[in-house]
Amino acid sequence: MPWKMLCIAVFLTAVIPLSPASGAENCRVCHREQLTGPHRAIGCSACHGDDRTTVRNPATAADRAARCVACHRGYDRLFDQAMTTRAPEQAFVAGTIGRTDGRFFATQCNGCHVRGCLDCHSGGHALSRPRDGICLTCHRGYFVGADYHGQAPREDAFRYQRGPQANGETFLPMLPDVHAEAGLSCGDCHSMASLVTGSKAAKRCTDCHRPDPRVIEHAIPAHLERLECYACHAAWAPQEYGTFWLRFTDSPRKQAQFGAVPHRDDYLKSAYLKKQDAPPLGLNAAGRVSPLRPEFILYLTDIRSERVVGQENRLLAARWKAYFPHTVQRGTVLCDGCHDNPRRFLLEPAVERLYRLRDDGLQLDSFWDRRGQRVANGAFLAPERIRKMAERTPAFTRSYLRKWKLLTGDAGGSSRH
């Protein structure tokens, strides 16, 4: 009998993890995980605790990644920023469709938000720095990120759902950002240090680039003083005009009837029009001229038992957003693209309208008529300022002629280079 007790004691010593005071770990007696990458020399207990206080997921936002920030100090502040809270999106939903459906954000919008460090630093025990593919799991479709790699949202109709795919969605191939073509990744401009402070980027254009005064557009002081660089250098931008949500109750034929994009629960979503050209312009929060796009021009229709209840296509929001399209190219639009183009500033003349929205029951005169619409994080340019921009002053005429001579090869180099 004594020899049996001795064997049992030896066996238990081999398999039961030692106390932290012993300075050793026996985790791998049961767990065959192997650490690779930057954490390969760290013991299990540094992240998971000892045998009495084991933490299954030490990187979760639920406890602000307490184990991670024991070493990576300060990075728990990321859980207070929009990537985790999604406060702007929640506020938009709460003020619009959330008034009729308090669960809308949770059921339709809550898929992309940071739940812990491993959402970006994926790989389990093979932790690594995030690559662009990880960023694009959320920053895709209509949201900034996919455009950097030349991916534009396609029209919703099923016949357009073809071509290349990324993250389970088909996209329209477009010209990538010149920085993407040069091999720069998201992290080259969007560092962790900037994200935890709530900054959108760690670098501005002028941190790497200096405006060349030999370029016609750069030689005009008002351009450098009043415009964001990407107001001219964003080659294109995805724009969605008219976002329709259809809510169904007791309507089993919803998809066959409407042919829109199916969503969770009882919703379908479709868009009136999607564009991928040069975006409209307005003012951002800093008061500088910036690209705008519809944050959402949002309509809701309630359908019960195949019949519309209340107003069809009820307008819930007509909000625009100043933003930075990640579609930078060296060239710019011609002078007329801004200086004699009221439509680009949402002052479309009635005689030039192609879409008759009010006749279609959509409660706006035009998507490109600012009346009844607003910019959430900036403003529309004053009409008087736009009229002044359209004046053919001698200085404008000289620059305009010089531009055309450069483009036709009659003089020197070109602002395209």
PDB file of N, CA and C in Angstrom, residues 65-115:
ATOM      1  N   ALA A  65      -9.313  44.555 -21.182  1.00  0.00           N
ATOM      2  CA  ALA A  65      -8.082  43.838 -21.506  1.00  0.00           C
ATOM      3  C   ALA A  65      -7.026  44.036 -20.416  1.00  0.00           C
ATOM      4  N   ALA A  66      -7.442  43.824 -19.181  1.00  0.00           N
ATOM      5  CA  ALA A  66      -6.571  44.121 -18.040  1.00  0.00           C
ATOM      6  C   ALA A  66      -5.232  43.410 -18.126  1.00  0.00           C
ATOM      7  N   ARG A  67      -5.225  42.166 -18.617  1.00  0.00           N
ATOM      8  CA  ARG A  67      -3.960  41.430 -18.713  1.00  0.00           C
ATOM      9  C   ARG A  67      -3.056  42.021 -19.786  1.00  0.00           C
ATOM     10  N   CYS A  68      -3.667  42.452 -20.904  1.00  0.00           N
ATOM     11  CA  CYS A  68      -2.851  43.024 -21.982  1.00  0.00           C
ATOM     12  C   CYS A  68      -2.221  44.352 -21.560  1.00  0.00           C
ATOM     13  N   VAL A  69      -3.048  45.211 -20.944  1.00  0.00           N
ATOM     14  CA  VAL A  69      -2.550  46.549 -20.631  1.00  0.00           C
ATOM     15  C   VAL A  69      -1.622  46.547 -19.417  1.00  0.00           C
ATOM     16  N   ALA A  70      -1.470  45.397 -18.756  1.00  0.00           N
ATOM     17  CA  ALA A  70      -0.447  45.315 -17.720  1.00  0.00           C
ATOM     18  C   ALA A  70       0.926  45.578 -18.327  1.00  0.00           C
ATOM     19  N   CYS A  71       1.089  45.195 -19.593  1.00  0.00           N
ATOM     20  CA  CYS A  71       2.332  45.485 -20.320  1.00  0.00           C
ATOM     21  C   CYS A  71       2.144  46.631 -21.317  1.00  0.00           C
ATOM     22  N   HIS A  72       1.042  46.573 -22.065  1.00  0.00           N
ATOM     23  CA  HIS A  72       0.771  47.589 -23.090  1.00  0.00           C
ATOM     24  C   HIS A  72      -0.042  48.711 -22.446  1.00  0.00           C
ATOM     25  N   ARG A  73       0.603  49.483 -21.647  1.00  0.00           N
ATOM     26  CA  ARG A  73      -0.089  50.463 -20.809  1.00  0.00           C
ATOM     27  C   ARG A  73      -0.759  51.557 -21.641  1.00  0.00           C
ATOM     28  N   GLY A  74      -1.964  51.890 -21.232  1.00  0.00           N
ATOM     29  CA  GLY A  74      -2.692  52.988 -21.858  1.00  0.00           C
ATOM     30  C   GLY A  74      -3.573  52.584 -23.020  1.00  0.00           C
ATOM     31  N   TYR A  75      -3.356  51.382 -23.562  1.00  0.00           N
ATOM     32  CA  TYR A  75      -4.110  51.005 -24.753  1.00  0.00           C
ATOM     33  C   TYR A  75      -5.548  50.623 -24.451  1.00  0.00           C
ATOM     34  N   ASP A  76      -5.895  50.487 -23.192  1.00  0.00           N
ATOM     35  CA  ASP A  76      -7.303  50.238 -22.871  1.00  0.00           C
ATOM     36  C   ASP A  76      -8.176  51.446 -23.195  1.00  0.00           C
ATOM     37  N   ARG A  77      -7.564  52.603 -23.430  1.00  0.00           N
ATOM     38  CA  ARG A  77      -8.355  53.781 -23.819  1.00  0.00           C
ATOM     39  C   ARG A  77      -9.048  53.589 -25.168  1.00  0.00           C
ATOM     40  N   LEU A  78      -8.580  52.629 -25.945  1.00  0.00           N
ATOM     41  CA  LEU A  78      -9.234  52.336 -27.210  1.00  0.00           C
ATOM     42  C   LEU A  78     -10.690  51.933 -26.992  1.00  0.00           C
ATOM     43  N   PHE A  79     -10.973  51.329 -25.843  1.00  0.00           N
ATOM     44  CA  PHE A  79     -12.341  50.887 -25.561  1.00  0.00           C
ATOM     45  C   PHE A  79     -13.276  52.055 -25.252  1.00  0.00           C
ATOM     46  N   ASP A  80     -12.713  53.260 -25.151  1.00  0.00           N
ATOM     47  CA  ASP A  80     -13.535  54.453 -24.946  1.00  0.00           C
ATOM     48  C   ASP A  80     -13.783  55.194 -26.257  1.00  0.00           C
ATOM     49  N   GLN A  81     -13.181  54.710 -27.351  1.00  0.00           N
ATOM     50  CA  GLN A  81     -13.247  55.409 -28.625  1.00  0.00           C
ATOM     51  C   GLN A  81     -14.306  54.794 -29.533  1.00  0.00           C
ATOM     52  N   ALA A  82     -14.542  55.473 -30.649  1.00  0.00           N
ATOM     53  CA  ALA A  82     -15.651  55.103 -31.530  1.00  0.00           C
ATOM     54  C   ALA A  82     -15.525  53.700 -32.096  1.00  0.00           C
ATOM     55  N   MET A  83     -14.284  53.186 -32.274  1.00  0.00           N
ATOM     56  CA  MET A  83     -14.125  51.840 -32.807  1.00  0.00           C
ATOM     57  C   MET A  83     -14.815  50.809 -31.920  1.00  0.00           C
ATOM     58  N   THR A  84     -14.868  51.084 -30.621  1.00  0.00           N
ATOM     59  CA  THR A  84     -15.501  50.158 -29.682  1.00  0.00           C
ATOM     60  C   THR A  84     -16.926  50.587 -29.354  1.00  0.00           C
ATOM     61  N   THR A  85     -17.108  51.855 -29.013  1.00  0.00           N
ATOM     62  CA  THR A  85     -18.433  52.315 -28.579  1.00  0.00           C
ATOM     63  C   THR A  85     -19.406  52.476 -29.740  1.00  0.00           C
ATOM     64  N   ARG A  86     -18.865  52.834 -30.917  1.00  0.00           N
ATOM     65  CA  ARG A  86     -19.684  53.159 -32.081  1.00  0.00           C
ATOM     66  C   ARG A  86     -20.756  54.185 -31.719  1.00  0.00           C
ATOM     67  N   ALA A  87     -20.349  55.133 -30.894  1.00  0.00           N
ATOM     68  CA  ALA A  87     -21.291  56.147 -30.403  1.00  0.00           C
ATOM     69  C   ALA A  87     -21.931  56.955 -31.530  1.00  0.00           C
ATOM     70  N   PRO A  88     -21.190  57.401 -32.567  1.00  0.00           N
ATOM     71  CA  PRO A  88     -21.861  58.162 -33.626  1.00  0.00           C
ATOM     72  C   PRO A  88     -22.936  57.358 -34.344  1.00  0.00           C
ATOM     73  N   GLU A  89     -22.640  56.088 -34.627  1.00  0.00           N
ATOM     74  CA  GLU A  89     -23.627  55.252 -35.306  1.00  0.00           C
ATOM     75  C   GLU A  89     -24.850  55.023 -34.429  1.00  0.00           C
ATOM     76  N   GLN A  90     -24.595  54.781 -33.131  1.00  0.00           N
ATOM     77  CA  GLN A  90     -25.723  54.563 -32.229  1.00  0.00           C
ATOM     78  C   GLN A  90     -26.599  55.812 -32.121  1.00  0.00           C
ATOM     79  N   ALA A  91     -25.959  56.981 -32.091  1.00  0.00           N
ATOM     80  CA  ALA A  91     -26.725  58.227 -31.994  1.00  0.00           C
ATOM     81  C   ALA A  91     -27.570  58.444 -33.249  1.00  0.00           C
ATOM     82  N   PHE A  92     -26.982  58.124 -34.420  1.00  0.00           N
ATOM     83  CA  PHE A  92     -27.731  58.287 -35.668  1.00  0.00           C
ATOM     84  C   PHE A  92     -28.955  57.379 -35.677  1.00  0.00           C
ATOM     85  N   VAL A  93     -28.767  56.112 -35.311  1.00  0.00           N
ATOM     86  CA  VAL A  93     -29.888  55.164 -35.300  1.00  0.00           C
ATOM     87  C   VAL A  93     -30.939  55.582 -34.275  1.00  0.00           C
ATOM     88  N   ALA A  94     -30.472  56.011 -33.089  1.00  0.00           N
ATOM     89  CA  ALA A  94     -31.416  56.386 -32.034  1.00  0.00           C
ATOM     90  C   ALA A  94     -32.305  57.546 -32.466  1.00  0.00           C
ATOM     91  N   GLY A  95     -31.766  58.458 -33.279  1.00  0.00           N
ATOM     92  CA  GLY A  95     -32.533  59.618 -33.708  1.00  0.00           C
ATOM     93  C   GLY A  95     -33.352  59.392 -34.957  1.00  0.00           C
ATOM     94  N   THR A  96     -33.249  58.223 -35.557  1.00  0.00           N
ATOM     95  CA  THR A  96     -33.961  57.966 -36.810  1.00  0.00           C
ATOM     96  C   THR A  96     -34.798  56.689 -36.689  1.00  0.00           C
ATOM     97  N   ILE A  97     -34.310  55.623 -37.256  1.00  0.00           N
ATOM     98  CA  ILE A  97     -35.092  54.387 -37.305  1.00  0.00           C
ATOM     99  C   ILE A  97     -35.247  53.743 -35.934  1.00  0.00           C
ATOM    100  N   GLY A  98     -34.350  54.079 -35.011  1.00  0.00           N
ATOM    101  CA  GLY A  98     -34.461  53.551 -33.656  1.00  0.00           C
ATOM    102  C   GLY A  98     -35.692  54.032 -32.928  1.00  0.00           C
ATOM    103  N   ARG A  99     -36.305  55.110 -33.383  1.00  0.00           N
ATOM    104  CA  ARG A  99     -37.523  55.612 -32.754  1.00  0.00           C
ATOM    105  C   ARG A  99     -38.710  54.679 -32.986  1.00  0.00           C
ATOM    106  N   THR A 100     -38.649  53.920 -34.073  1.00  0.00           N
ATOM    107  CA  THR A 100     -39.729  52.979 -34.354  1.00  0.00           C
ATOM    108  C   THR A 100     -39.346  51.548 -34.010  1.00  0.00           C
ATOM    109  N   ASP A 101     -38.042  51.298 -33.885  1.00  0.00           N
ATOM    110  CA  ASP A 101     -37.576  49.953 -33.550  1.00  0.00           C
ATOM    111  C   ASP A 101     -36.349  50.090 -32.652  1.00  0.00           C
ATOM    112  N   GLY A 102     -36.554  49.960 -31.360  1.00  0.00           N
ATOM    113  CA  GLY A 102     -35.468  50.133 -30.400  1.00  0.00           C
ATOM    114  C   GLY A 102     -34.393  49.078 -30.488  1.00  0.00           C
ATOM    115  N   ARG A 103     -34.652  47.976 -31.194  1.00  0.00           N
ATOM    116  CA  ARG A 103     -33.660  46.903 -31.321  1.00  0.00           C
ATOM    117  C   ARG A 103     -32.897  46.990 -32.643  1.00  0.00           C
ATOM    118  N   PHE A 104     -33.139  48.016 -33.437  1.00  0.00           N
ATOM    119  CA  PHE A 104     -32.572  48.069 -34.783  1.00  0.00           C
ATOM    120  C   PHE A 104     -31.044  48.020 -34.766  1.00  0.00           C
ATOM    121  N   PHE A 105     -30.424  48.829 -33.915  1.00  0.00           N
ATOM    122  CA  PHE A 105     -28.961  48.849 -33.909  1.00  0.00           C
ATOM    123  C   PHE A 105     -28.397  47.477 -33.523  1.00  0.00           C
ATOM    124  N   ALA A 106     -28.973  46.864 -32.522  1.00  0.00           N
ATOM    125  CA  ALA A 106     -28.462  45.569 -32.051  1.00  0.00           C
ATOM    126  C   ALA A 106     -28.622  44.486 -33.104  1.00  0.00           C
ATOM    127  N   THR A 107     -29.711  44.519 -33.865  1.00  0.00           N
ATOM    128  CA  THR A 107     -29.963  43.440 -34.811  1.00  0.00           C
ATOM    129  C   THR A 107     -29.394  43.690 -36.197  1.00  0.00           C
ATOM    130  N   GLN A 108     -29.226  44.959 -36.592  1.00  0.00           N
ATOM    131  CA  GLN A 108     -28.809  45.255 -37.962  1.00  0.00           C
ATOM    132  C   GLN A 108     -27.421  45.876 -38.079  1.00  0.00           C
ATOM    133  N   CYS A 109     -26.928  46.503 -37.025  1.00  0.00           N
ATOM    134  CA  CYS A 109     -25.721  47.329 -37.162  1.00  0.00           C
ATOM    135  C   CYS A 109     -24.572  46.925 -36.245  1.00  0.00           C
ATOM    136  N   ASN A 110     -24.773  45.995 -35.362  1.00  0.00           N
ATOM    137  CA  ASN A 110     -23.814  45.804 -34.270  1.00  0.00           C
ATOM    138  C   ASN A 110     -22.724  44.784 -34.582  1.00  0.00           C
ATOM    139  N   GLY A 111     -22.556  44.418 -35.842  1.00  0.00           N
ATOM    140  CA  GLY A 111     -21.571  43.400 -36.167  1.00  0.00           C
ATOM    141  C   GLY A 111     -20.138  43.891 -36.122  1.00  0.00           C
ATOM    142  N   CYS A 112     -19.904  45.152 -36.456  1.00  0.00           N
ATOM    143  CA  CYS A 112     -18.543  45.683 -36.544  1.00  0.00           C
ATOM    144  C   CYS A 112     -18.259  46.607 -35.370  1.00  0.00           C
ATOM    145  N   HIS A 113     -17.718  46.075 -34.314  1.00  0.00           N
ATOM    146  CA  HIS A 113     -17.208  46.898 -33.228  1.00  0.00           C
ATOM    147  C   HIS A 113     -16.192  46.073 -32.465  1.00  0.00           C
ATOM    148  N   VAL A 114     -15.241  46.751 -31.865  1.00  0.00           N
ATOM    149  CA  VAL A 114     -14.144  46.070 -31.179  1.00  0.00           C
ATOM    150  C   VAL A 114     -14.645  45.453 -29.880  1.00  0.00           C
ATOM    151  N   ARG A 115     -14.495  44.148 -29.770  1.00  0.00           N
ATOM    152  CA  ARG A 115     -14.884  43.434 -28.552  1.00  0.00           C
ATOM    153  C   ARG A 115     -13.671  43.014 -27.725  1.00  0.00           C
TER     154      ARG A 115
END
